[in-house]
C-alpha cells in the first residue's frame, strides 16, 4: 500500500484573497492582481504548506465532481490543480515563480539584464549594476521587480537595493538587485 | 546443450541475463537478436520535445542555434528535436528553465504524439509521472479541457507537478491515486492514456543496468498489473472513446498479450495508431491465441527505428 498524504482543499477566504491581491499590487503595481488572477477562482490546498492555485471554471466543476467520490472513498484528495499562484507562510503571502510570466505582461516594474546578467541571475546570484540593461527611473530601493532577459522572457523576482536615480553614481560592480527567486533556483537546484 | 551454450555465450558477451537472450531468440530469431543487442550498446541521441504552449518549434530551434547548438527536427514526430551538438548541458539552458522544452526520448515523444485528444476533451493520464506525455496532452488540448493526471507515488507526483508548472500547463488536476481503482472515482473520459509501468526492457540503451535488473518472474507480475490497469481504464472510457496503451518493454506478455486480453474481455476494438514509424506488433512465435488484429499495434525497435523500444496499442470503446 503506497503511503498517501492527507491534503485538504478549499476556496480562499475573503481575507486571504485580499492579502494575495494586496501583495501582488503592492509589489508590482495597482491593478496588476486583477489582471493576472481573473478570470478564475483561487483555491488553496493545505498539507504541510498552504499553496494557492488559480482554477478555470471547467477545472472547478471537475474538482466538484471528483470531490464527491473522494469523500465517499475517504482518500487524501488533490495534489495540485491549475496554475500555482503562491503560498501562505505565516501571515505573509509569497508569490510563486509560475506567476512571473503573467506579472511581466501587466507590470511596469521590469528590469532587463544583459546576457551575462541572465546567466548569473539564473545561478541564484544577486545582480551588479553592470548586469543591468534597462531599468525604469522611478523605482526606489526596497521595491520588487521582475527580471527579464533581452528577449522579454521573465527569469525571476528581485528586490532593488538602491534608488534608480542614484545608480549613476554607483560603481559597476556594486550589487544593486537582490535575487529573491529565479527559475534556476526553483527548477534546477530543487532537484526536479 | 549447444543451443544453451550459444545463449550463454551471447549473454556473457553483451552482459544480459540468459533468460532474456533465450526469449529474444524465440520471438526474433538469432540474427535479429544480435542486431537488437548491438543497437542497445549505442547510447541514445539527445532529443527534446518542444513545448508549444510556450514557444513554436521553429523559434526554439532558432534560439538554441544562436547558442551554438546543432539541431534537427525529428521527421516522424510533430514537436521533437534531435541535438547533434550541445556546447553545454541541455538541462541548463534558460529555455529549459522557461519550460520551452522537455528532455525526452524520441520513442516516448512518438507515443505522446499519437494520443491526439481534442481541446475540449476530458482526458485521464493513468500513470502520469513525471509528466512528459501529460505535457504533450496539454499541448494538443491547447491548455483547455481537463486532464486528470494520476500516479500512486507521492515522490513522483512532486516531479509531475513541477514539470507541469514549469511548462505552464493550466488544465491538469494531479491526484495521488492507484489507477487500478479508477472505476471508483466514477469519472469517465473521452481519451485515456495508459503508459503502463513495465519491466523497461526497451530502454536498455538509456539504462544499461536493465540488462540484469529484472527476473523472468517480473514479466508475469507486471503483466498482471497491466491487465488490471487496462481493464480499469476501459471501464472509465466513454463510448467511442480511445484508450492508448503503451509500454517501454519488449516483452509480448506486457504488450500484445495485454491488448489481446482487453479485446477478449471488453467491448473494444483496435485502431491503427497515427505514428509514422514502427513495425506491426508481434503475432508469430509469441502465443497461439493472439488475435490477428494485433497487427494493428505498433512496436518501436532500437535496431530498426533507432529509438528506445516501445509498444503502442490504441483501443476504441464500441457503442453498446
Short mmCIF file of N, CA, C and O in Angstrom, two decimals, chain B residues 19-20 22-24 26-27 196-201 215-230 245-262 281-288 290 294 297 299 301 311:
data_model
loop_
_atom_site.label_atom_id
_atom_site.label_comp_id
_atom_site.label_asym_id
_atom_site.label_seq_id
_atom_site.Cartn_x
_atom_site.Cartn_y
_atom_site.Cartn_z
N UNK B 19 18.01 -15.59 -19.55
CA UNK B 19 16.61 -15.79 -19.93
C UNK B 19 16.17 -14.77 -20.98
O UNK B 19 15.33 -15.05 -21.83
N UNK B 20 16.78 -13.57 -20.93
CA UNK B 20 16.39 -12.52 -21.88
C UNK B 20 16.83 -12.91 -23.30
O UNK B 20 16.06 -12.77 -24.26
N UNK B 22 17.39 -15.91 -24.43
CA UNK B 22 16.57 -17.06 -24.86
C UNK B 22 15.23 -16.56 -25.40
O UNK B 22 14.76 -17.00 -26.46
N UNK B 23 14.63 -15.63 -24.70
CA UNK B 23 13.33 -15.09 -25.12
C UNK B 23 13.45 -14.33 -26.43
O UNK B 23 12.63 -14.49 -27.34
N UNK B 24 14.46 -13.49 -26.56
CA UNK B 24 14.61 -12.70 -27.78
C UNK B 24 14.80 -13.63 -28.99
O UNK B 24 14.21 -13.40 -30.06
N UNK B 26 13.66 -16.58 -29.31
CA UNK B 26 12.36 -17.24 -29.58
C UNK B 26 11.47 -16.36 -30.45
O UNK B 26 10.88 -16.83 -31.42
N UNK B 27 11.39 -15.05 -30.13
CA UNK B 27 10.43 -14.28 -30.94
C UNK B 27 11.08 -13.40 -32.01
O UNK B 27 10.38 -12.82 -32.82
N UNK B 196 1.90 2.33 -19.19
CA UNK B 196 1.87 1.44 -18.03
C UNK B 196 3.25 1.18 -17.43
O UNK B 196 4.25 1.12 -18.15
N UNK B 197 3.32 1.00 -16.12
CA UNK B 197 4.57 0.55 -15.50
C UNK B 197 4.91 -0.82 -16.10
O UNK B 197 4.03 -1.63 -16.36
N UNK B 198 6.21 -1.05 -16.31
CA UNK B 198 6.60 -2.28 -17.00
C UNK B 198 8.03 -2.65 -16.59
O UNK B 198 8.66 -1.94 -15.80
N UNK B 199 8.55 -3.74 -17.18
CA UNK B 199 9.91 -4.17 -16.85
C UNK B 199 10.97 -3.28 -17.50
O UNK B 199 12.13 -3.36 -17.15
N UNK B 200 10.58 -2.47 -18.48
CA UNK B 200 11.51 -1.48 -19.05
C UNK B 200 12.60 -2.08 -19.92
O UNK B 200 13.66 -1.47 -20.09
N UNK B 201 12.38 -3.27 -20.50
CA UNK B 201 13.44 -3.88 -21.31
C UNK B 201 13.69 -3.11 -22.61
O UNK B 201 14.67 -3.36 -23.30
N UNK B 215 13.96 -10.10 -13.06
CA UNK B 215 13.89 -11.55 -13.19
C UNK B 215 12.78 -11.90 -14.18
O UNK B 215 11.89 -11.07 -14.43
N UNK B 216 12.80 -13.15 -14.63
CA UNK B 216 11.78 -13.57 -15.59
C UNK B 216 10.39 -13.51 -14.94
O UNK B 216 9.39 -13.17 -15.61
N UNK B 217 10.30 -13.78 -13.66
CA UNK B 217 9.01 -13.74 -12.96
C UNK B 217 8.41 -12.33 -12.95
O UNK B 217 7.19 -12.15 -12.87
N UNK B 218 9.28 -11.33 -13.03
CA UNK B 218 8.80 -9.94 -13.00
C UNK B 218 7.93 -9.64 -14.21
O UNK B 218 7.02 -8.79 -14.14
N UNK B 219 8.20 -10.31 -15.32
CA UNK B 219 7.40 -10.06 -16.54
C UNK B 219 5.95 -10.46 -16.28
O UNK B 219 5.02 -9.70 -16.58
N UNK B 220 5.76 -11.64 -15.68
CA UNK B 220 4.38 -12.10 -15.39
C UNK B 220 3.72 -11.19 -14.36
O UNK B 220 2.53 -10.87 -14.47
N UNK B 221 4.48 -10.76 -13.39
CA UNK B 221 3.93 -9.89 -12.35
C UNK B 221 3.46 -8.58 -12.96
O UNK B 221 2.34 -8.11 -12.70
N UNK B 222 4.30 -7.98 -13.81
CA UNK B 222 3.92 -6.70 -14.43
C UNK B 222 2.73 -6.89 -15.36
O UNK B 222 1.84 -6.04 -15.43
N UNK B 223 2.70 -8.02 -16.08
CA UNK B 223 1.59 -8.27 -17.00
C UNK B 223 0.26 -8.34 -16.24
O UNK B 223 -0.77 -7.86 -16.72
N UNK B 224 0.30 -8.91 -15.05
CA UNK B 224 -0.92 -9.00 -14.23
C UNK B 224 -1.40 -7.59 -13.87
O UNK B 224 -2.57 -7.26 -13.96
N UNK B 225 -0.44 -6.75 -13.45
CA UNK B 225 -0.79 -5.36 -13.09
C UNK B 225 -1.31 -4.61 -14.31
O UNK B 225 -2.30 -3.87 -14.24
N UNK B 226 -0.65 -4.82 -15.45
CA UNK B 226 -1.06 -4.10 -16.67
C UNK B 226 -2.48 -4.49 -17.09
O UNK B 226 -3.25 -3.64 -17.54
N UNK B 227 -2.82 -5.76 -16.92
CA UNK B 227 -4.18 -6.19 -17.28
C UNK B 227 -5.21 -5.54 -16.35
O UNK B 227 -6.28 -5.13 -16.79
N UNK B 228 -4.86 -5.44 -15.09
CA UNK B 228 -5.77 -4.76 -14.16
C UNK B 228 -5.95 -3.30 -14.56
O UNK B 228 -7.05 -2.75 -14.55
N UNK B 229 -4.83 -2.67 -14.94
CA UNK B 229 -4.88 -1.25 -15.30
C UNK B 229 -5.69 -1.04 -16.57
O UNK B 229 -6.53 -0.12 -16.65
N UNK B 230 -5.47 -1.88 -17.57
CA UNK B 230 -6.16 -1.64 -18.84
C UNK B 230 -7.66 -1.87 -18.66
O UNK B 230 -8.49 -1.14 -19.23
N UNK B 245 -2.64 2.54 -25.04
CA UNK B 245 -1.85 1.73 -24.12
C UNK B 245 -0.42 1.70 -24.63
O UNK B 245 -0.17 1.40 -25.81
N UNK B 246 0.53 1.99 -23.76
CA UNK B 246 1.93 1.93 -24.20
C UNK B 246 2.80 1.42 -23.07
O UNK B 246 2.47 1.56 -21.89
N UNK B 247 3.91 0.79 -23.48
CA UNK B 247 4.95 0.41 -22.52
C UNK B 247 6.30 0.65 -23.18
O UNK B 247 6.39 0.75 -24.41
N UNK B 248 7.36 0.69 -22.34
CA UNK B 248 8.72 0.72 -22.87
C UNK B 248 9.34 -0.66 -22.64
O UNK B 248 10.51 -0.77 -22.26
N UNK B 249 8.54 -1.68 -22.88
CA UNK B 249 9.01 -3.06 -22.72
C UNK B 249 9.02 -3.74 -24.09
O UNK B 249 8.25 -3.39 -24.97
N UNK B 250 9.88 -4.78 -24.22
CA UNK B 250 9.90 -5.57 -25.45
C UNK B 250 9.13 -6.89 -25.27
O UNK B 250 9.02 -7.67 -26.20
N UNK B 251 8.62 -7.11 -24.08
CA UNK B 251 8.06 -8.44 -23.76
C UNK B 251 6.62 -8.58 -24.23
O UNK B 251 5.75 -7.78 -23.86
N UNK B 252 6.32 -9.60 -25.04
CA UNK B 252 4.97 -9.78 -25.57
C UNK B 252 3.92 -9.93 -24.45
O UNK B 252 2.77 -9.52 -24.64
N UNK B 253 4.32 -10.51 -23.32
CA UNK B 253 3.35 -10.67 -22.22
C UNK B 253 2.86 -9.32 -21.71
O UNK B 253 1.74 -9.21 -21.21
N UNK B 254 3.70 -8.30 -21.83
CA UNK B 254 3.34 -6.95 -21.35
C UNK B 254 2.72 -6.11 -22.46
O UNK B 254 2.24 -5.01 -22.21
N UNK B 255 2.76 -6.59 -23.65
CA UNK B 255 2.34 -5.81 -24.81
C UNK B 255 1.17 -6.47 -25.53
O UNK B 255 0.01 -6.24 -25.18
N UNK B 256 1.49 -7.30 -26.53
CA UNK B 256 0.44 -7.89 -27.35
C UNK B 256 -0.56 -8.70 -26.51
O UNK B 256 -1.77 -8.67 -26.78
N UNK B 257 -0.05 -9.40 -25.50
CA UNK B 257 -0.96 -10.25 -24.72
C UNK B 257 -1.90 -9.42 -23.85
O UNK B 257 -3.03 -9.84 -23.57
N UNK B 258 -1.46 -8.25 -23.42
CA UNK B 258 -2.35 -7.37 -22.64
C UNK B 258 -3.46 -6.83 -23.56
O UNK B 258 -4.63 -6.78 -23.17
N UNK B 259 -3.09 -6.44 -24.76
CA UNK B 259 -4.10 -5.96 -25.73
C UNK B 259 -5.06 -7.09 -26.07
O UNK B 259 -6.28 -6.89 -26.14
N UNK B 260 -4.52 -8.28 -26.27
CA UNK B 260 -5.35 -9.44 -26.60
C UNK B 260 -6.35 -9.71 -25.47
O UNK B 260 -7.53 -10.00 -25.71
N UNK B 261 -5.88 -9.62 -24.25
CA UNK B 261 -6.73 -9.77 -23.06
C UNK B 261 -7.88 -8.77 -23.11
O UNK B 261 -9.04 -9.11 -22.87
N UNK B 262 -7.56 -7.52 -23.44
CA UNK B 262 -8.59 -6.47 -23.49
C UNK B 262 -9.59 -6.75 -24.60
O UNK B 262 -10.81 -6.59 -24.41
N UNK B 281 2.76 -5.12 -34.41
CA UNK B 281 3.00 -5.93 -33.22
C UNK B 281 3.31 -7.38 -33.58
O UNK B 281 2.99 -7.85 -34.67
N UNK B 282 3.96 -8.07 -32.64
CA UNK B 282 4.36 -9.46 -32.90
C UNK B 282 3.14 -10.37 -32.83
O UNK B 282 2.38 -10.34 -31.86
N UNK B 283 2.97 -11.18 -33.86
CA UNK B 283 1.86 -12.13 -33.85
C UNK B 283 2.41 -13.56 -33.84
O UNK B 283 1.88 -14.43 -33.17
N UNK B 284 3.51 -13.79 -34.56
CA UNK B 284 4.07 -15.14 -34.66
C UNK B 284 5.10 -15.39 -33.57
O UNK B 284 5.80 -14.47 -33.16
N UNK B 285 5.14 -16.65 -33.14
CA UNK B 285 6.18 -17.05 -32.19
C UNK B 285 5.98 -16.52 -30.79
O UNK B 285 6.88 -16.53 -29.96
N UNK B 286 4.78 -16.02 -30.51
CA UNK B 286 4.55 -15.42 -29.19
C UNK B 286 3.56 -16.30 -28.40
O UNK B 286 3.86 -16.84 -27.37
N UNK B 287 2.36 -16.40 -28.93
CA UNK B 287 1.34 -17.20 -28.27
C UNK B 287 0.40 -17.70 -29.36
O UNK B 287 0.22 -17.06 -30.39
N UNK B 288 -0.23 -18.87 -29.11
CA UNK B 288 -1.13 -19.42 -30.12
C UNK B 288 -2.46 -18.68 -30.16
O UNK B 288 -3.24 -18.90 -31.07
N UNK B 290 -3.26 -15.33 -29.99
CA UNK B 290 -3.36 -13.90 -30.29
C UNK B 290 -4.27 -13.65 -31.47
O UNK B 290 -4.19 -14.33 -32.49
N UNK B 294 -4.00 -7.96 -33.74
CA UNK B 294 -2.83 -7.44 -33.02
C UNK B 294 -1.85 -6.75 -33.98
O UNK B 294 -1.06 -5.90 -33.57
N UNK B 297 -1.33 -3.07 -33.73
CA UNK B 297 -0.48 -2.42 -32.73
C UNK B 297 0.85 -2.09 -33.39
O UNK B 297 1.13 -2.51 -34.51
N UNK B 299 5.23 -1.53 -32.77
CA UNK B 299 6.43 -1.62 -31.95
C UNK B 299 7.49 -0.69 -32.51
O UNK B 299 7.68 -0.62 -33.73
N UNK B 301 11.52 -0.32 -32.41
CA UNK B 301 12.67 -1.17 -32.09
C UNK B 301 13.97 -0.37 -32.12
O UNK B 301 14.20 0.40 -33.07
N UNK B 311 6.05 0.03 -27.20
CA UNK B 311 4.88 -0.66 -27.76
C UNK B 311 3.69 0.27 -27.61
O UNK B 311 3.55 0.96 -26.60
#
